[in-house]
Amino acid sequence: MPPKKRSSGTPQKKELKGNMKSGSSDSSENAVLSPERHKDKEPEFVSLSEELQATDPICDHAWRIWEREIRSMDKVNMPYSNRQQWGACLFIAGMELDGLSLTFTQFLKVVGLSVKQFIGLVRKMDVNVDTISPAVNTALKRLENKYDVTLALYQRFVKTCEKISAEPDKGKRTELWESSWTMFLLAKGTFLQMGDDLVIAFQLLLCVLEFFTKRFTPSLLQSPYKSAVSSSTLSPPTRTSRRNQGKAKTRSPEMDVQLLETLCKESDCSVDEVKNVYQTTFCAFLDSLGLSGLQGLPSLETLSKQYEELYHKNKDFDARLFLVDDETLSPIKTEVSKMEMTSRKDLSGDDVAIPVPQTPIRAAMNSIQQLRVDLTSASDQPSSNLLVYYKNCTVDPSEEIRKRVEELGQVFIKRFAQAVGQHCEGLGRKRFNLGAQLYYKVMASMLKSEEKRLSVQNFSKLLNNAAFHTSLLACALEVVMATYVGNSLKSGGFGRNSGTSDSVETDLCFPWILDVFQLPAFDFYKVIESFIKAEPTLKHDMMKHLEQCEHVIMESLAWKADSPLFDLLKQSREEGPGEQAEPLSTLNQPLHHNHTAADLYLSPVRLSHQPPATEAEPHTPGTKALRSNSLSLFYKKLYRMAYLRLKTLFSHLLTSHPELEPVIWTLLQHTLQNEYELMRDRHLDQLIMSAMYAICKVKNVDLRFKTIVTSYKEMPNTNQETFKRVLITEGQYDSIIVFYNQVFMQKLKTNILQYSSPRPPTLSPIPRIPCSPYKNSPLRVPGSNNVYVSPLKSSRMSPVVMTPRSRILISIGESFGSADKFQKINEMVSSTDWSLKRSLDGGSAPKPLKRLRFDMDGQDEADGSKSSGESTLIQKLAEMSSTRTRMQEQKLKEESVKEHPEP
C-alpha cells in the first residue's frame, strides 16, 4: 500500500481553512451566520453551524428538524453523539435549501464520520414521512453509489499496481501511483458523466495504467508487463516542468497495443472495448490537458490542482484520500465482499460449492465475458433460418426489420453518448451490436417454438408487428445494459418527474431503454416471459432482473397516464364487467399458461363475436372470443403480485388480527378491478397501504400511517417517493396521508363503510403466494387439471433398498417396460378417495405416499416444507373447512358491530 504521507498538492485538514466558499456565490446577508439570532438554540449547535458555514435559514431549518424529529428518538438505536446528529440535520437542511458551502469531505471531517457512517446516520433519522425529502435521498444515493464504485476501482487499482511495479524503488513507485490515480480521477470526472458506471470507469483506468506503465523504467516493472512494453516506448521517466509542459509539441498519443492487451487479459476485460475507450475518451482527455505528445511524466502538482477544482465544483468526496487510508473513506468493518458459489474439488474429488471472494469488478467482468461467450455464434444480422421465416410470410418483413433496427440503433447510440459521455458513441455502438445479436437469436428461437406449437410457418402478422420487434429488441438491449451496468432499477421508474434532476448516474438502468425507444411499458411487458423461455443461456440473475422489470411495469410503469392499458380497460368495461379475480382453485396454482408473445401482441383489442383466426389466435369455432389475452394475463399477474405485497406488509403489522387480511384484500381487489383510474400515474403500493389503513380504521384497529410507512421502508425494492410524493390532482403531489384523505377515501367511502355494516361485501378469493414462471417451477401436464412435474431433487434420505411403496418410482427417460405400471400409477392417484373414505369410516388408512405426489401449490414435501402426512385431498378439505369457518365467524362478528362512522 502507498505510504501514509502525501506529497504536495493534496488537501488534508488544511483544506478546511481554504477554498471554503468555492462552492457558494451567495453574497446576501444570509451568507454568514449571525450567532445573536440563534440564542434560543444550544450554543454547541450554533458553534457547529458556524464551523459548517451554515447560513441563518439553514441553521433555523436544521434546528426545527432536530426538535421536531430527532431529539426524542430512541438513543439505543441511534449510537451517534448529538454533535454528529446536529451535523446530519445541518446537512439535510443545507441540501433542501441548496445552500451548502463545504464539500462532502469537509463536512465529514468536521462531524467526524466516514461516508458510510454519515449516510447510515441520515437514513436512521428518517423516522417520519417528511423528515428527508426526495432531493436529499437522491443526493445521498448518488454519493453512496459513487463511493462504492470508486472504492471498488481503487482496490483493483492497488492490486494491479502491485502486479505491475517491482519493489526496489518504493518512493518512486508511490509517486507514480499517486500521479496515475489522480489522473484517472480527473479523467473520470471530466469526461464521464456517470459517476457509478463501474465498467466504463474501469476500462478508462486501464488506459491510464497503460499511459504510466510504458513510462516506467524497466527496473520498476514485473512480468508479464515488463516484456509487454514495446522497446520503442521504453524511456526513462522525466519530469516535465510546468513552463515546458505548455510548450510541448502536441501529437497523437501512441497506444502500446501489446501492453494494453496484457492489462486487459490480466483483468478479463474486453480488449476491443478498452481500445475504443482509449482512442476516443482517453485521447480526448489527453488532448484537453495538452499531454498527447508528452514523452515523460505529467506534473502531479498540475493534475492535483485541476482535480481540486473539479472536486470543489462537485462538492462531493475527495477520492485522492483513498491513497492515505483517510478515515472519511473507510468502509464499515462489517462490510464484506460479494461472494459467489464456485464449484471446487474437495479432498474426496467431489464437486462442492465453496464461497470464493468476488469483487464487484470481477463479477462485472465475468458477466460480460459470459454474455459474449453465449453470443459467440450469433450475428448482428438475420440468420439463414430467420430469412426462411421472412420469405414464408405473406408480406415479407425483411426490409422493415432492417430499417427499424438501423434507426433504433442510431437513436440508442446517440442517447447512450448523451448519458455516459460525449466521446462514448463507439461503446454505445458495441453494446447495441451485442443487443442486436441477442435480438435475432431470440427471435429465431421464438419462431421455432411457435412453428412447433401451431404447425404453421407463415408468421406474417407477427413479423410485421412493429410493437413486437421494438419490444424484443428493447428486451435484448436491457439484458446487455443490465449485464454492464448491473441488475439495478431506477427507483422502479416511479417518480421520474419528481423535480430531482440528479438521476444521470442511473439513466442506463431500467426503464431507460423504454424512454429511448418511446416504447409503452405495457407493450414491453408482453415479451418478457417469452424472451426468458426462448433464451436458454440466460443466467439466473438476469432472469430475476427481467422478472423485476415485469414487477416494476405492473406496479407503476404500465399505469402512466398515456399507457395503452387504460384504453384496453375502457374497451373491456364497455363489453362487460371488469377483470374478475380468479377463483380460489385457479389462484392456488402456479402461474403457468400457454400464452406466448405472439398471443399477446396479436390478441384482439376489443371483443368480437367472429374474430379472424390468425397464427397466434386459434379458437374453437362457434365460441365467443375471450378478452384480450394481454389484458387478462396482466391482471392475473397483477392480482398475484398485489396479494403477495399485501401479505408481506400484513405479516409485519397485523399478525394479531388475521381476520383482517381477506377484508383488506377484498377492498384492494375491488379497487384494482372497478376503480382502476386510481392507479393512473400512481403506484400499486400506494393503494395497498391505503386499503390497509382504511380497513383498520373502519374495524377500530389502531394502526397509523407512520407505522405502515416505517414497515414499508424495510421491505425490499421499495422507494421513499412511493409514500412521500403521491399524485393528488393534476400536477399536485403530496404525502400518502394526503392522498388517502383527499382521494382514496373520498372515492371509496361508500365501499369502505360497507365493511362495518351487518351485510359486508362478499370476500374475494385469497391467492396463495405465487410461484414464479421464471424458475424451475412445477409444470402442468398438458391435458390434465391437477398433474404437475417438477425438476428431480436429490433426496437427503434416499433408501438403499426400495420399499413396496417406493419401488414404483419411475424416472422420466427410462423405459416403462410394460403398461401395467401406468395402471398402478392410476390406482395410486385414485387411492386418495379410498384413503379418505377409510379414515372417515374410522378405519386405519394406510400412510400416504411420500415420494409420489402431484404438487398443487408449488411446494415440495421432499425439501421439508410440508411435514404433514395427510393426503393432498385431505389437506384441501381442511383448508376449505378452515376458510369456511373463518368466514362464518367473521360474518357473525361483523353483524354484531354497529354502523361505523365515516373515517
PDB file of C-alpha atoms in Angstrom, residues 596-761:
ATOM      1  CA  THR A 596     -46.733 -16.680 -25.963  1.00  0.00           C
ATOM      2  CA  ALA A 597     -45.526 -13.293 -27.152  1.00  0.00           C
ATOM      3  CA  ALA A 598     -47.408 -13.899 -30.402  1.00  0.00           C
ATOM      4  CA  ASP A 599     -50.644 -14.397 -28.443  1.00  0.00           C
ATOM      5  CA  LEU A 600     -50.137 -11.188 -26.501  1.00  0.00           C
ATOM      6  CA  TYR A 601     -49.109  -8.906 -29.352  1.00  0.00           C
ATOM      7  CA  LEU A 602     -51.818 -10.167 -31.695  1.00  0.00           C
ATOM      8  CA  SER A 603     -54.621 -10.627 -29.172  1.00  0.00           C
ATOM      9  CA  PRO A 604     -57.804  -8.705 -30.071  1.00  0.00           C
ATOM     10  CA  VAL A 605     -58.095  -5.136 -28.885  1.00  0.00           C
ATOM     11  CA  ARG A 606     -61.816  -5.481 -28.255  1.00  0.00           C
ATOM     12  CA  LEU A 607     -64.216  -8.383 -28.090  1.00  0.00           C
ATOM     13  CA  SER A 608     -65.640  -9.750 -31.289  1.00  0.00           C
ATOM     14  CA  HIS A 609     -68.190 -12.498 -31.881  1.00  0.00           C
ATOM     15  CA  GLN A 610     -66.429 -13.715 -35.002  1.00  0.00           C
ATOM     16  CA  PRO A 611     -62.756 -12.856 -34.783  1.00  0.00           C
ATOM     17  CA  PRO A 612     -60.466 -13.797 -37.635  1.00  0.00           C
ATOM     18  CA  ALA A 613     -58.211 -16.744 -36.887  1.00  0.00           C
ATOM     19  CA  THR A 614     -54.506 -15.991 -37.095  1.00  0.00           C
ATOM     20  CA  GLU A 615     -51.364 -17.934 -36.499  1.00  0.00           C
ATOM     21  CA  ALA A 616     -51.404 -16.676 -32.927  1.00  0.00           C
ATOM     22  CA  GLU A 617     -55.112 -16.687 -32.182  1.00  0.00           C
ATOM     23  CA  PRO A 618     -56.555 -20.185 -32.648  1.00  0.00           C
ATOM     24  CA  HIS A 619     -60.027 -20.548 -31.203  1.00  0.00           C
ATOM     25  CA  THR A 620     -62.808 -23.067 -31.193  1.00  0.00           C
ATOM     26  CA  PRO A 621     -65.398 -22.446 -33.931  1.00  0.00           C
ATOM     27  CA  GLY A 622     -68.776 -21.320 -32.668  1.00  0.00           C
ATOM     28  CA  THR A 623     -67.492 -19.811 -29.425  1.00  0.00           C
ATOM     29  CA  LYS A 624     -67.077 -16.185 -28.484  1.00  0.00           C
ATOM     30  CA  ALA A 625     -63.570 -14.814 -28.385  1.00  0.00           C
ATOM     31  CA  LEU A 626     -62.049 -14.262 -24.968  1.00  0.00           C
ATOM     32  CA  ARG A 627     -60.941 -10.896 -23.702  1.00  0.00           C
ATOM     33  CA  SER A 628     -57.584  -9.558 -24.772  1.00  0.00           C
ATOM     34  CA  ASN A 629     -55.020 -12.162 -23.784  1.00  0.00           C
ATOM     35  CA  SER A 630     -52.551  -9.436 -22.838  1.00  0.00           C
ATOM     36  CA  LEU A 631     -55.036  -7.720 -20.515  1.00  0.00           C
ATOM     37  CA  SER A 632     -56.275 -10.951 -18.969  1.00  0.00           C
ATOM     38  CA  LEU A 633     -52.792 -12.275 -18.227  1.00  0.00           C
ATOM     39  CA  PHE A 634     -51.658  -8.866 -16.982  1.00  0.00           C
ATOM     40  CA  TYR A 635     -54.439  -8.782 -14.415  1.00  0.00           C
ATOM     41  CA  LYS A 636     -53.813 -12.352 -13.289  1.00  0.00           C
ATOM     42  CA  LYS A 637     -50.200 -11.489 -12.590  1.00  0.00           C
ATOM     43  CA  LEU A 638     -51.160  -8.149 -11.059  1.00  0.00           C
ATOM     44  CA  TYR A 639     -53.553  -9.759  -8.572  1.00  0.00           C
ATOM     45  CA  ARG A 640     -50.960 -12.292  -7.515  1.00  0.00           C
ATOM     46  CA  MET A 641     -48.232  -9.697  -7.063  1.00  0.00           C
ATOM     47  CA  ALA A 642     -50.597  -7.333  -5.228  1.00  0.00           C
ATOM     48  CA  TYR A 643     -51.625 -10.030  -2.778  1.00  0.00           C
ATOM     49  CA  LEU A 644     -48.012 -11.054  -2.165  1.00  0.00           C
ATOM     50  CA  ARG A 645     -47.100  -7.431  -1.407  1.00  0.00           C
ATOM     51  CA  LEU A 646     -50.107  -7.072   0.867  1.00  0.00           C
ATOM     52  CA  LYS A 647     -49.352 -10.313   2.685  1.00  0.00           C
ATOM     53  CA  THR A 648     -45.737  -9.308   3.300  1.00  0.00           C
ATOM     54  CA  LEU A 649     -46.705  -5.941   4.754  1.00  0.00           C
ATOM     55  CA  PHE A 650     -49.559  -7.528   6.708  1.00  0.00           C
ATOM     56  CA  SER A 651     -47.179 -10.051   8.307  1.00  0.00           C
ATOM     57  CA  HIS A 652     -45.152  -7.165   9.773  1.00  0.00           C
ATOM     58  CA  LEU A 653     -48.086  -5.194  11.120  1.00  0.00           C
ATOM     59  CA  LEU A 654     -51.276  -7.164  11.751  1.00  0.00           C
ATOM     60  CA  THR A 655     -50.450 -10.729  12.762  1.00  0.00           C
ATOM     61  CA  SER A 656     -52.688 -10.302  15.803  1.00  0.00           C
ATOM     62  CA  HIS A 657     -55.648  -9.595  13.510  1.00  0.00           C
ATOM     63  CA  PRO A 658     -55.536 -12.389  10.891  1.00  0.00           C
ATOM     64  CA  GLU A 659     -59.237 -11.916  10.164  1.00  0.00           C
ATOM     65  CA  LEU A 660     -58.455  -8.577   8.503  1.00  0.00           C
ATOM     66  CA  GLU A 661     -56.273  -9.965   5.728  1.00  0.00           C
ATOM     67  CA  PRO A 662     -59.128 -11.216   3.490  1.00  0.00           C
ATOM     68  CA  VAL A 663     -61.049  -7.993   4.118  1.00  0.00           C
ATOM     69  CA  ILE A 664     -58.134  -5.764   3.098  1.00  0.00           C
ATOM     70  CA  TRP A 665     -57.518  -7.933   0.062  1.00  0.00           C
ATOM     71  CA  THR A 666     -61.180  -7.672  -0.960  1.00  0.00           C
ATOM     72  CA  LEU A 667     -61.046  -3.878  -0.824  1.00  0.00           C
ATOM     73  CA  LEU A 668     -57.782  -3.815  -2.768  1.00  0.00           C
ATOM     74  CA  GLN A 669     -59.039  -6.240  -5.397  1.00  0.00           C
ATOM     75  CA  HIS A 670     -62.258  -4.249  -5.775  1.00  0.00           C
ATOM     76  CA  THR A 671     -60.206  -1.083  -6.288  1.00  0.00           C
ATOM     77  CA  LEU A 672     -57.980  -2.606  -8.963  1.00  0.00           C
ATOM     78  CA  GLN A 673     -60.954  -4.109 -10.778  1.00  0.00           C
ATOM     79  CA  ASN A 674     -63.520  -1.312 -10.565  1.00  0.00           C
ATOM     80  CA  GLU A 675     -61.633   1.853  -9.646  1.00  0.00           C
ATOM     81  CA  TYR A 676     -58.509   1.347 -11.750  1.00  0.00           C
ATOM     82  CA  GLU A 677     -58.383   5.088 -12.533  1.00  0.00           C
ATOM     83  CA  LEU A 678     -56.904   5.479  -9.052  1.00  0.00           C
ATOM     84  CA  MET A 679     -53.780   3.797 -10.448  1.00  0.00           C
ATOM     85  CA  ARG A 680     -53.246   6.436 -13.149  1.00  0.00           C
ATOM     86  CA  ASP A 681     -49.786   7.953 -12.562  1.00  0.00           C
ATOM     87  CA  ARG A 682     -49.670   6.222  -9.203  1.00  0.00           C
ATOM     88  CA  HIS A 683     -48.109   3.141  -7.612  1.00  0.00           C
ATOM     89  CA  LEU A 684     -49.686  -0.150  -6.574  1.00  0.00           C
ATOM     90  CA  ASP A 685     -48.154   0.098  -3.097  1.00  0.00           C
ATOM     91  CA  GLN A 686     -49.978   3.378  -2.505  1.00  0.00           C
ATOM     92  CA  LEU A 687     -53.298   1.561  -2.896  1.00  0.00           C
ATOM     93  CA  ILE A 688     -52.102  -1.327  -0.720  1.00  0.00           C
ATOM     94  CA  MET A 689     -51.148   0.979   2.163  1.00  0.00           C
ATOM     95  CA  SER A 690     -54.345   2.985   1.789  1.00  0.00           C
ATOM     96  CA  ALA A 691     -56.542  -0.135   1.766  1.00  0.00           C
ATOM     97  CA  MET A 692     -54.806  -1.445   4.875  1.00  0.00           C
ATOM     98  CA  TYR A 693     -55.291   1.829   6.713  1.00  0.00           C
ATOM     99  CA  ALA A 694     -58.934   2.127   5.632  1.00  0.00           C
ATOM    100  CA  ILE A 695     -59.949  -1.319   6.872  1.00  0.00           C
ATOM    101  CA  CYS A 696     -58.093  -0.863  10.175  1.00  0.00           C
ATOM    102  CA  LYS A 697     -59.852   2.455  10.595  1.00  0.00           C
ATOM    103  CA  VAL A 698     -63.313   1.058   9.936  1.00  0.00           C
ATOM    104  CA  LYS A 699     -62.619  -2.010  12.123  1.00  0.00           C
ATOM    105  CA  ASN A 700     -61.337   0.115  15.035  1.00  0.00           C
ATOM    106  CA  VAL A 701     -57.853  -1.389  14.887  1.00  0.00           C
ATOM    107  CA  ASP A 702     -55.166   1.082  15.910  1.00  0.00           C
ATOM    108  CA  LEU A 703     -52.737   1.298  13.007  1.00  0.00           C
ATOM    109  CA  ARG A 704     -51.211   4.612  11.984  1.00  0.00           C
ATOM    110  CA  PHE A 705     -49.832   5.576   8.608  1.00  0.00           C
ATOM    111  CA  LYS A 706     -46.479   6.317  10.212  1.00  0.00           C
ATOM    112  CA  THR A 707     -46.330   2.711  11.390  1.00  0.00           C
ATOM    113  CA  ILE A 708     -47.316   1.423   7.944  1.00  0.00           C
ATOM    114  CA  VAL A 709     -44.682   3.569   6.245  1.00  0.00           C
ATOM    115  CA  THR A 710     -41.980   2.519   8.709  1.00  0.00           C
ATOM    116  CA  SER A 711     -42.592  -1.148   7.943  1.00  0.00           C
ATOM    117  CA  TYR A 712     -42.934  -0.475   4.236  1.00  0.00           C
ATOM    118  CA  LYS A 713     -39.472   1.089   4.118  1.00  0.00           C
ATOM    119  CA  GLU A 714     -37.996  -2.181   5.379  1.00  0.00           C
ATOM    120  CA  MET A 715     -39.472  -4.185   2.508  1.00  0.00           C
ATOM    121  CA  PRO A 716     -37.184  -4.976  -0.454  1.00  0.00           C
ATOM    122  CA  ASN A 717     -37.338  -2.958  -3.676  1.00  0.00           C
ATOM    123  CA  THR A 718     -39.211  -0.021  -2.182  1.00  0.00           C
ATOM    124  CA  ASN A 719     -38.607   3.676  -2.688  1.00  0.00           C
ATOM    125  CA  GLN A 720     -39.443   6.522  -0.347  1.00  0.00           C
ATOM    126  CA  GLU A 721     -41.042   8.572  -3.109  1.00  0.00           C
ATOM    127  CA  THR A 722     -43.816   5.989  -3.141  1.00  0.00           C
ATOM    128  CA  PHE A 723     -45.191   7.385   0.118  1.00  0.00           C
ATOM    129  CA  LYS A 724     -43.645  10.853   0.121  1.00  0.00           C
ATOM    130  CA  ARG A 725     -44.761  12.018  -3.300  1.00  0.00           C
ATOM    131  CA  VAL A 726     -48.186  10.806  -4.394  1.00  0.00           C
ATOM    132  CA  LEU A 727     -50.303  12.362  -7.124  1.00  0.00           C
ATOM    133  CA  ILE A 728     -53.245  14.241  -5.607  1.00  0.00           C
ATOM    134  CA  THR A 729     -54.581  16.155  -8.598  1.00  0.00           C
ATOM    135  CA  GLU A 730     -53.008  17.004 -11.919  1.00  0.00           C
ATOM    136  CA  GLY A 731     -49.589  18.492 -11.252  1.00  0.00           C
ATOM    137  CA  GLN A 732     -50.038  18.399  -7.471  1.00  0.00           C
ATOM    138  CA  TYR A 733     -48.195  15.891  -5.280  1.00  0.00           C
ATOM    139  CA  ASP A 734     -48.209  15.280  -1.550  1.00  0.00           C
ATOM    140  CA  SER A 735     -47.721  12.506   1.018  1.00  0.00           C
ATOM    141  CA  ILE A 736     -49.586   9.199   1.186  1.00  0.00           C
ATOM    142  CA  ILE A 737     -51.686  10.570   4.067  1.00  0.00           C
ATOM    143  CA  VAL A 738     -52.966  13.457   1.972  1.00  0.00           C
ATOM    144  CA  PHE A 739     -53.690  11.049  -0.890  1.00  0.00           C
ATOM    145  CA  TYR A 740     -55.728   8.826   1.423  1.00  0.00           C
ATOM    146  CA  ASN A 741     -57.778  11.686   2.872  1.00  0.00           C
ATOM    147  CA  GLN A 742     -58.412  13.633  -0.315  1.00  0.00           C
ATOM    148  CA  VAL A 743     -58.518  10.936  -2.998  1.00  0.00           C
ATOM    149  CA  PHE A 744     -58.682   7.319  -1.879  1.00  0.00           C
ATOM    150  CA  MET A 745     -61.155   7.667   0.962  1.00  0.00           C
ATOM    151  CA  GLN A 746     -63.347  10.119  -0.959  1.00  0.00           C
ATOM    152  CA  LYS A 747     -63.572   7.772  -3.945  1.00  0.00           C
ATOM    153  CA  LEU A 748     -64.181   4.577  -1.936  1.00  0.00           C
ATOM    154  CA  LYS A 749     -66.030   5.970   1.091  1.00  0.00           C
ATOM    155  CA  THR A 750     -69.262   4.073   0.431  1.00  0.00           C
ATOM    156  CA  ASN A 751     -67.472   0.797  -0.218  1.00  0.00           C
ATOM    157  CA  ILE A 752     -65.214   1.153   2.834  1.00  0.00           C
ATOM    158  CA  LEU A 753     -68.160   1.784   5.172  1.00  0.00           C
ATOM    159  CA  GLN A 754     -69.846  -1.407   3.968  1.00  0.00           C
ATOM    160  CA  TYR A 755     -67.202  -3.433   5.822  1.00  0.00           C
ATOM    161  CA  SER A 756     -68.592  -2.231   9.158  1.00  0.00           C
ATOM    162  CA  SER A 757     -72.219  -2.975   8.242  1.00  0.00           C
ATOM    163  CA  PRO A 758     -74.134  -6.150   9.149  1.00  0.00           C
ATOM    164  CA  ARG A 759     -74.002  -7.157   5.469  1.00  0.00           C
ATOM    165  CA  PRO A 760     -70.403  -6.575   4.325  1.00  0.00           C
ATOM    166  CA  PRO A 761     -69.308  -7.229   0.727  1.00  0.00           C
TER     167      PRO A 761
END
